[in-house]
Tab-separated table of C-alpha atoms in Angstrom:
chain	number	residue	atom	x	y	z
K	24	MET	CA	139.784	-66.732	-24.970
K	25	ALA	CA	136.186	-67.497	-25.731
K	26	SER	CA	135.228	-67.958	-29.358
K	27	ARG	CA	131.959	-66.728	-30.653
K	28	ILE	CA	130.270	-68.557	-33.471
K	29	LEU	CA	127.658	-66.993	-35.672
K	30	THR	CA	124.898	-69.575	-35.831
K	31	ARG	CA	122.617	-68.069	-38.468
K	32	PRO	CA	122.686	-69.637	-41.945
K	33	LEU	CA	125.270	-68.149	-44.283
K	34	PHE	CA	122.787	-67.203	-46.997
K	35	ALA	CA	120.066	-65.699	-44.862
K	36	PRO	CA	118.755	-62.338	-46.080
K	37	GLN	CA	120.809	-59.466	-44.850
K	38	LEU	CA	119.384	-57.907	-41.720
K	39	ALA	CA	119.912	-54.190	-41.431
K	40	SER	CA	120.466	-54.199	-37.750
K	41	PRO	CA	123.276	-53.040	-35.587
K	42	LEU	CA	123.235	-56.465	-33.979
K	43	ARG	CA	124.189	-58.118	-37.311
K	44	ARG	CA	127.072	-55.749	-37.871
K	45	ALA	CA	128.231	-56.353	-34.368
K	46	ALA	CA	127.867	-60.098	-34.837
K	47	ALA	CA	129.822	-60.068	-38.110
K	48	THR	CA	132.815	-58.610	-36.376
K	49	GLN	CA	132.761	-61.238	-33.722
K	50	ILE	CA	133.196	-64.365	-35.857
K	51	ARG	CA	136.330	-66.016	-34.600
K	52	LEU	CA	136.956	-69.694	-34.930
K	53	ALA	CA	139.850	-70.649	-32.727
K	54	ALA	CA	140.600	-73.828	-34.618
K	55	THR	CA	144.306	-73.708	-33.928
K	56	LYS	CA	144.268	-74.720	-30.286
K	57	PRO	CA	141.231	-76.910	-29.899
K	58	TYR	CA	141.712	-78.086	-26.357
K	59	SER	CA	143.687	-75.376	-24.680
K	60	ASP	CA	140.795	-73.353	-23.224
K	61	ALA	CA	138.967	-74.194	-20.043
K	62	PRO	CA	135.257	-74.653	-20.707
K	63	HIS	CA	132.873	-72.178	-19.227
K	64	ALA	CA	129.146	-71.733	-19.152
K	65	ASN	CA	127.400	-71.063	-22.463
K	66	THR	CA	125.437	-67.844	-22.638
K	67	ILE	CA	122.908	-67.231	-25.364
K	68	ILE	CA	121.980	-63.733	-26.480
K	69	SER	CA	119.013	-63.725	-28.802
K	70	LYS	CA	116.256	-61.410	-29.840
K	71	PRO	CA	113.187	-62.346	-31.834
K	72	GLY	CA	113.998	-62.125	-35.543
K	73	HIS	CA	117.717	-61.645	-34.919
K	74	GLU	CA	120.658	-64.021	-34.840
K	75	SER	CA	121.849	-65.601	-31.671
K	76	ILE	CA	125.416	-65.448	-30.465
K	77	ILE	CA	126.677	-68.394	-28.471
K	78	ASN	CA	129.803	-68.238	-26.389
K	79	SER	CA	131.509	-71.584	-26.652
K	80	THR	CA	134.884	-73.147	-26.200
K	81	SER	CA	137.341	-73.602	-29.020
K	82	ALA	CA	136.778	-77.342	-28.690
K	83	ASP	CA	133.171	-76.797	-29.783
K	84	ALA	CA	134.408	-74.571	-32.573
K	85	TYR	CA	136.687	-77.347	-33.774
K	86	GLU	CA	133.856	-79.857	-33.746
K	87	LEU	CA	131.590	-77.451	-35.579
K	88	LEU	CA	134.220	-76.800	-38.232
K	89	VAL	CA	134.697	-80.530	-38.735
K	90	ALA	CA	130.946	-80.999	-39.099
K	91	GLN	CA	130.724	-78.134	-41.587
K	92	ARG	CA	133.581	-79.494	-43.648
K	93	LYS	CA	131.886	-82.863	-43.977
K	94	ASN	CA	128.971	-81.191	-45.736
K	95	ARG	CA	131.002	-79.176	-48.193
K	96	PRO	CA	130.666	-80.238	-51.832
K	97	ILE	CA	133.530	-81.079	-54.163
K	98	ALA	CA	133.748	-79.405	-57.554
K	99	PRO	CA	133.130	-81.841	-60.442
K	100	HIS	CA	136.269	-82.960	-62.250
K	101	LEU	CA	136.147	-86.183	-64.219
K	102	SER	CA	132.499	-85.673	-65.108
K	103	ILE	CA	132.968	-82.273	-66.732
K	104	TYR	CA	136.390	-82.483	-68.388
K	105	GLN	CA	136.133	-82.788	-72.138
K	106	PRO	CA	136.841	-86.360	-73.267
K	107	GLN	CA	140.273	-86.345	-74.857
K	108	LEU	CA	142.610	-89.038	-76.075
K	109	THR	CA	145.187	-87.901	-73.516
K	110	TRP	CA	143.433	-88.690	-70.316
K	111	TYR	CA	141.122	-91.354	-71.718
K	112	SER	CA	144.074	-93.371	-72.972
K	113	SER	CA	145.890	-92.884	-69.687
K	114	ALA	CA	142.848	-93.994	-67.703
K	115	ALA	CA	142.361	-96.961	-70.028
K	116	ASN	CA	145.997	-97.940	-69.550
K	117	ARG	CA	145.542	-98.042	-65.815
K	118	ILE	CA	142.172	-99.771	-65.964
K	119	THR	CA	143.411	-102.492	-68.323
K	120	GLY	CA	146.536	-102.950	-66.218
K	121	VAL	CA	144.621	-103.276	-62.983
K	122	THR	CA	142.100	-105.658	-64.559
K	123	LEU	CA	144.724	-107.958	-66.033
K	124	SER	CA	146.860	-107.909	-62.898
K	125	GLY	CA	143.778	-108.486	-60.800
K	126	LEU	CA	142.901	-111.551	-62.873
K	127	ILE	CA	146.438	-112.867	-62.566
K	128	TYR	CA	146.413	-112.333	-58.813
K	129	LEU	CA	143.020	-113.999	-58.408
K	130	TYR	CA	144.075	-116.959	-60.520
K	131	PHE	CA	147.307	-117.646	-58.669
K	132	MET	CA	145.776	-117.025	-55.254
K	133	GLY	CA	143.034	-119.491	-56.169
K	134	TYR	CA	145.619	-121.954	-57.397
K	135	ALA	CA	147.597	-121.581	-54.158
K	136	ALA	CA	144.407	-122.065	-52.151
K	137	GLY	CA	143.822	-125.411	-53.818
K	138	LEU	CA	141.006	-124.539	-56.190
K	139	PRO	CA	140.833	-126.810	-59.279
K	140	LEU	CA	142.577	-124.307	-61.548
K	141	ASP	CA	145.255	-126.449	-63.150
K	142	SER	CA	145.730	-125.923	-66.856
K	143	ALA	CA	144.110	-129.208	-67.886
K	144	THR	CA	140.866	-128.458	-66.002
K	145	VAL	CA	140.696	-124.894	-67.226
K	146	ALA	CA	141.421	-125.920	-70.825
K	147	ALA	CA	138.736	-128.611	-70.680
K	148	SER	CA	136.139	-126.264	-69.191
K	149	PHE	CA	136.980	-123.489	-71.593
K	150	GLY	CA	136.800	-125.875	-74.513
K	151	ALA	CA	133.299	-126.913	-73.439
K	152	PHE	CA	131.956	-123.362	-73.600
K	153	PRO	CA	129.825	-122.372	-76.592
K	154	TYR	CA	131.700	-120.704	-79.414
K	155	GLY	CA	130.187	-117.281	-78.729
K	156	VAL	CA	131.275	-117.347	-75.103
K	157	LYS	CA	134.761	-118.422	-76.098
K	158	LEU	CA	134.979	-115.629	-78.648
K	159	LEU	CA	133.813	-113.024	-76.151
K	160	THR	CA	136.236	-114.253	-73.511
K	161	LYS	CA	139.128	-114.189	-75.931
K	162	PHE	CA	138.281	-110.669	-77.036
K	163	GLY	CA	137.822	-109.652	-73.421
K	164	LEU	CA	141.310	-110.875	-72.574
K	165	ALA	CA	143.182	-110.032	-75.754
K	166	ALA	CA	141.961	-106.449	-76.123
K	167	PRO	CA	143.103	-105.191	-72.681
K	168	PHE	CA	146.339	-107.123	-73.000
K	169	THR	CA	147.264	-105.688	-76.381
K	170	TYR	CA	146.073	-102.196	-75.477
K	171	HIS	CA	148.134	-102.183	-72.304
K	172	SER	CA	151.187	-103.575	-74.074
K	173	TRP	CA	151.170	-101.098	-76.933
K	174	ASN	CA	150.313	-98.128	-74.732
K	175	SER	CA	153.145	-99.064	-72.401
K	176	CYS	CA	155.485	-98.801	-75.373
K	177	ARG	CA	154.356	-95.199	-75.698
K	178	HIS	CA	155.068	-94.700	-72.015
K	179	LEU	CA	158.553	-96.072	-72.415
K	180	VAL	CA	159.136	-93.706	-75.343
K	181	TRP	CA	157.969	-90.778	-73.205
K	182	ASP	CA	160.318	-91.856	-70.446
K	183	THR	CA	163.201	-91.206	-72.819
K	184	GLY	CA	161.833	-87.700	-73.268
K	185	ARG	CA	160.642	-88.156	-76.833
K	186	MET	CA	157.269	-87.465	-78.489
K	187	LEU	CA	155.910	-85.486	-75.570
K	188	ASP	CA	154.337	-82.681	-77.635
K	189	LEU	CA	150.646	-82.778	-78.423
K	190	LYS	CA	150.973	-83.539	-82.130
K	191	ASN	CA	153.191	-86.564	-81.600
K	192	TYR	CA	151.050	-87.598	-78.663
K	193	TYR	CA	147.986	-87.835	-80.860
K	194	ARG	CA	149.943	-89.456	-83.704
K	195	SER	CA	151.344	-92.161	-81.453
K	196	GLY	CA	147.952	-92.523	-79.815
K	197	TYR	CA	146.089	-93.217	-83.026
K	198	ALA	CA	148.863	-95.494	-84.241
K	199	MET	CA	148.644	-97.388	-80.979
K	200	LEU	CA	144.873	-97.779	-81.320
K	201	ALA	CA	145.230	-99.119	-84.850
K	202	VAL	CA	147.941	-101.588	-83.882
K	203	THR	CA	145.915	-102.650	-80.847
K	204	ALA	CA	142.914	-103.454	-83.004
K	205	ALA	CA	145.025	-105.379	-85.485
K	206	THR	CA	146.860	-107.356	-82.806
K	207	THR	CA	143.635	-108.180	-80.989
K	208	LEU	CA	142.073	-109.560	-84.153
K	209	TRP	CA	145.238	-111.505	-84.896
K	210	LEU	CA	145.342	-112.997	-81.398
K	211	VAL	CA	141.697	-113.981	-81.398
K	212	TYR	CA	141.424	-115.407	-84.893
K	213	VAL	CA	144.874	-116.728	-85.714
Q	24	MET	CA	124.658	-84.436	-31.066
Q	25	SER	CA	124.352	-81.782	-33.729
Q	26	MET	CA	127.179	-83.510	-35.600
Q	27	LEU	CA	125.175	-86.722	-35.713
Q	28	ARG	CA	122.272	-84.832	-37.203
Q	29	THR	CA	124.378	-83.167	-39.888
Q	30	GLY	CA	125.986	-86.480	-40.749
Q	31	LEU	CA	122.694	-88.305	-41.125
Q	32	ARG	CA	121.349	-85.636	-43.457
Q	33	ALA	CA	123.017	-87.424	-46.352
Q	34	ALA	CA	120.207	-86.916	-48.846
Q	35	PRO	CA	121.007	-84.842	-51.933
Q	36	LYS	CA	120.966	-81.188	-51.113
Q	37	ALA	CA	120.743	-78.234	-53.453
Q	38	ARG	CA	123.753	-75.996	-53.825
Q	39	VAL	CA	123.493	-72.255	-53.880
Q	40	PHE	CA	124.107	-71.541	-57.564
Q	41	SER	CA	122.687	-74.730	-59.017
Q	42	THR	CA	119.253	-76.224	-59.437
Q	43	THR	CA	120.240	-79.888	-59.447
Q	44	ALA	CA	121.020	-81.866	-56.339
Q	45	THR	CA	124.507	-83.017	-55.507
Q	46	ARG	CA	125.604	-86.335	-54.098
Q	47	ALA	CA	129.173	-87.232	-53.323
Q	48	ILE	CA	130.310	-90.661	-54.485
Q	49	LEU	CA	132.188	-91.349	-51.285
Q	50	PRO	CA	131.423	-89.905	-47.865
Q	51	ALA	CA	133.810	-87.250	-46.621
Q	52	GLY	CA	136.791	-88.779	-44.876
Q	53	PRO	CA	137.844	-88.029	-41.309
Q	54	GLN	CA	138.511	-84.325	-41.109
Q	55	VAL	CA	141.952	-83.399	-39.852
Q	56	ILE	CA	142.685	-79.762	-39.102
Q	57	ASP	CA	146.425	-79.652	-38.698
Q	58	GLY	CA	147.852	-76.273	-37.759
Q	59	THR	CA	146.786	-73.057	-39.473
Q	60	VAL	CA	146.575	-71.895	-43.057
Q	61	ASN	CA	149.795	-69.967	-42.523
Q	62	ASP	CA	151.953	-72.996	-41.789
Q	63	ALA	CA	154.242	-74.142	-44.593
Q	64	ALA	CA	153.253	-77.316	-46.445
Q	65	LYS	CA	155.032	-80.406	-45.189
Q	66	ILE	CA	157.620	-81.804	-47.578
Q	67	PRO	CA	157.922	-85.601	-47.437
Q	68	GLU	CA	161.401	-86.825	-46.648
Q	69	THR	CA	163.372	-87.748	-49.745
Q	70	ASN	CA	164.770	-91.219	-50.229
Q	71	PRO	CA	166.138	-92.495	-53.550
Q	72	THR	CA	164.946	-96.019	-52.794
Q	73	HIS	CA	161.397	-94.774	-52.908
Q	74	GLY	CA	162.138	-92.155	-55.545
Q	75	SER	CA	164.438	-92.431	-58.499
Q	76	TYR	CA	165.605	-96.007	-57.882
Q	77	HIS	CA	161.990	-97.152	-57.653
Q	78	TRP	CA	161.196	-95.376	-60.892
Q	79	SER	CA	164.181	-96.867	-62.692
Q	80	PHE	CA	163.394	-100.335	-61.410
Q	81	GLU	CA	159.818	-100.001	-62.571
Q	82	ARG	CA	160.910	-99.026	-66.093
Q	83	LEU	CA	163.494	-101.792	-66.139
Q	84	ILE	CA	160.810	-104.370	-65.360
Q	85	SER	CA	158.510	-102.930	-68.020
Q	86	VAL	CA	161.231	-103.021	-70.658
Q	87	ALA	CA	162.231	-106.559	-69.686
Q	88	LEU	CA	158.661	-107.743	-70.034
Q	89	VAL	CA	158.556	-106.979	-73.752
Q	90	PRO	CA	161.049	-109.619	-74.940
Q	91	LEU	CA	160.071	-112.005	-72.138
Q	92	THR	CA	156.465	-112.038	-73.300
Q	93	VAL	CA	157.017	-112.120	-77.039
Q	94	ALA	CA	159.867	-114.644	-77.215
Q	95	PRO	CA	158.184	-117.780	-75.838
Q	96	PHE	CA	155.169	-117.365	-78.068
Q	97	ALA	CA	157.269	-116.535	-81.108
Q	98	ALA	CA	159.741	-119.370	-80.668
Q	99	GLY	CA	157.393	-122.063	-79.396
Q	100	SER	CA	157.846	-123.088	-75.811
Q	101	LEU	CA	161.061	-122.225	-74.074
Q	102	HIS	CA	163.035	-123.325	-71.071
Q	103	PRO	CA	161.045	-123.535	-67.854
Q	104	ILE	CA	163.426	-121.100	-66.194
Q	105	THR	CA	162.582	-118.412	-68.750
Q	106	ASP	CA	158.955	-119.162	-68.084
Q	107	ALA	CA	159.453	-118.754	-64.349
Q	108	VAL	CA	161.321	-115.495	-64.914
Q	109	LEU	CA	158.445	-114.262	-67.064
Q	110	GLY	CA	155.965	-115.156	-64.329
Q	111	ALA	CA	157.962	-113.516	-61.569
Q	112	THR	CA	158.560	-110.384	-63.633
Q	113	LEU	CA	154.863	-110.199	-64.439
Q	114	VAL	CA	153.999	-110.461	-60.745
Q	115	MET	CA	156.559	-107.787	-59.852
Q	116	HIS	CA	155.155	-105.535	-62.559
Q	117	SER	CA	151.645	-106.056	-61.204
Q	118	HIS	CA	152.820	-105.399	-57.660
Q	119	ILE	CA	154.417	-102.097	-58.612
Q	120	GLY	CA	151.339	-101.130	-60.609
Q	121	PHE	CA	149.051	-101.848	-57.684
Q	122	GLN	CA	151.369	-99.867	-55.417
Q	123	ASN	CA	151.022	-96.886	-57.720
Q	124	CYS	CA	147.242	-97.152	-57.582
Q	125	ILE	CA	147.240	-97.393	-53.795
Q	126	VAL	CA	149.508	-94.389	-53.402
Q	127	ASP	CA	147.407	-92.404	-55.855
Q	128	TYR	CA	143.976	-93.141	-54.438
Q	129	ILE	CA	144.574	-93.354	-50.672
Q	130	PRO	CA	146.275	-90.075	-49.721
Q	131	HIS	CA	148.509	-90.305	-46.695
Q	132	ARG	CA	147.275	-87.117	-45.088
Q	133	LYS	CA	143.633	-88.178	-45.076
Q	134	TYR	CA	143.810	-91.931	-44.523
Q	135	PRO	CA	147.169	-92.829	-42.990
Q	136	LYS	CA	146.047	-96.103	-41.431
Q	137	SER	CA	144.076	-97.259	-44.478
Q	138	LEU	CA	147.107	-96.535	-46.631
Q	139	LYS	CA	149.322	-98.662	-44.444
Q	140	ALA	CA	146.736	-101.450	-44.317
Q	141	ALA	CA	146.339	-101.423	-48.094
Q	142	LYS	CA	150.098	-101.578	-48.636
Q	143	TRP	CA	150.485	-104.528	-46.320
Q	144	ALA	CA	147.444	-106.268	-47.817
Q	145	LEU	CA	149.091	-105.930	-51.209
Q	146	ASN	CA	152.327	-107.365	-49.846
Q	147	GLY	CA	150.430	-110.332	-48.456
Q	148	ALA	CA	148.565	-110.874	-51.714
Q	149	THR	CA	151.795	-110.746	-53.723
Q	150	ALA	CA	153.397	-113.270	-51.385
Q	151	VAL	CA	150.481	-115.662	-51.898
Q	152	VAL	CA	150.595	-115.092	-55.665
Q	153	LEU	CA	154.324	-115.817	-55.790
Q	154	TYR	CA	153.750	-119.023	-53.868
Q	155	GLY	CA	150.933	-119.944	-56.245
Q	156	LEU	CA	153.179	-119.188	-59.208
Q	157	TYR	CA	155.884	-121.436	-57.768
Q	158	GLU	CA	153.379	-124.248	-57.296
Q	159	PHE	CA	152.065	-123.710	-60.813
Q	160	GLU	CA	155.511	-123.842	-62.348
Q	161	THR	CA	156.453	-126.979	-60.430
Q	162	ASN	CA	153.227	-128.949	-60.765
Q	163	ASP	CA	151.848	-127.703	-64.046
Q	164	VAL	CA	153.067	-127.122	-67.580
Q	165	GLY	CA	154.209	-123.502	-67.227
Q	166	ILE	CA	152.564	-120.195	-68.059
Q	167	THR	CA	153.221	-120.007	-71.795
Q	168	GLU	CA	152.214	-123.612	-72.445
Q	169	ALA	CA	149.098	-123.251	-70.279
Q	170	CYS	CA	148.092	-120.062	-72.105
Q	171	LYS	CA	148.557	-121.772	-75.465
Q	172	ARG	CA	146.502	-124.808	-74.455
Q	173	ILE	CA	143.655	-122.794	-72.952
Q	174	TRP	CA	143.577	-120.351	-75.840
Q	175	LYS	CA	143.394	-123.065	-78.458
Q	176	ALA	CA	140.938	-125.198	-76.480
């Protein structure tokens, strides 16, 4: 069965013509069986100022649908959702985890590949850095580590089914942030 | 031919009810039209190894990491075997975490081959990391001692 595709833009001004009403009833996209029809000659019916109707195969309809879908926008999600401790802390947990694990993976892959990453070399190089760089590096490593560790404790508590309501969520969240700050300072300075 | 033209028109385009332009972060993936809108959604086959056992194992590793990490630093350096266990558990924890990210961000329906490739790339990376960890434990001072020395350097 031939499929007829309306080729005028979707938001064109409405044309009060019998041709448009006729065309509207003939929109059929046979996207279910893309290659089952035998192709036949295209015929174009067009009048000046009116839409054109093209007879085409369902294979063309499939291709056209695919092309249309590629241009469709996605509704915003992360950019419009109100910042909340819930999803920010969850995202931060994943980001810190991936960063730390990524560093571990890179280090041991480099070590396996023969790069000069033994502890003596790294300790010597790190010791030679200026104090500010050392401080920044330590903060940059200690903060994600402590955040991820303390937040994972919350996750383990949730896995037992406890403290899953909003009030306790926020309580544990703020407590976790406080303990993270304290532990980071302790790790860096003590 | 018309598809090429629509694909190349990647510049920001105005939407109907908005005045600002829109630009997708990633290009649209390969479009797969599978059946009709009236077909029931496919349910993935259930398997406890990939389901509840995986979940339990993941939590077990996470719980085990707490004493394994704190103990060596609290009690000074410990036995090299505990250190190796800490390293291996850490790598397993990282592997499971990366697996979760891969499964979350590369949906099977849209990118089946990329998903498989990413999973196997992760397996390869973890194998190399485990080998590197073994070499580190044998040739070097161990994770906890190395961390202490570098931190206090």
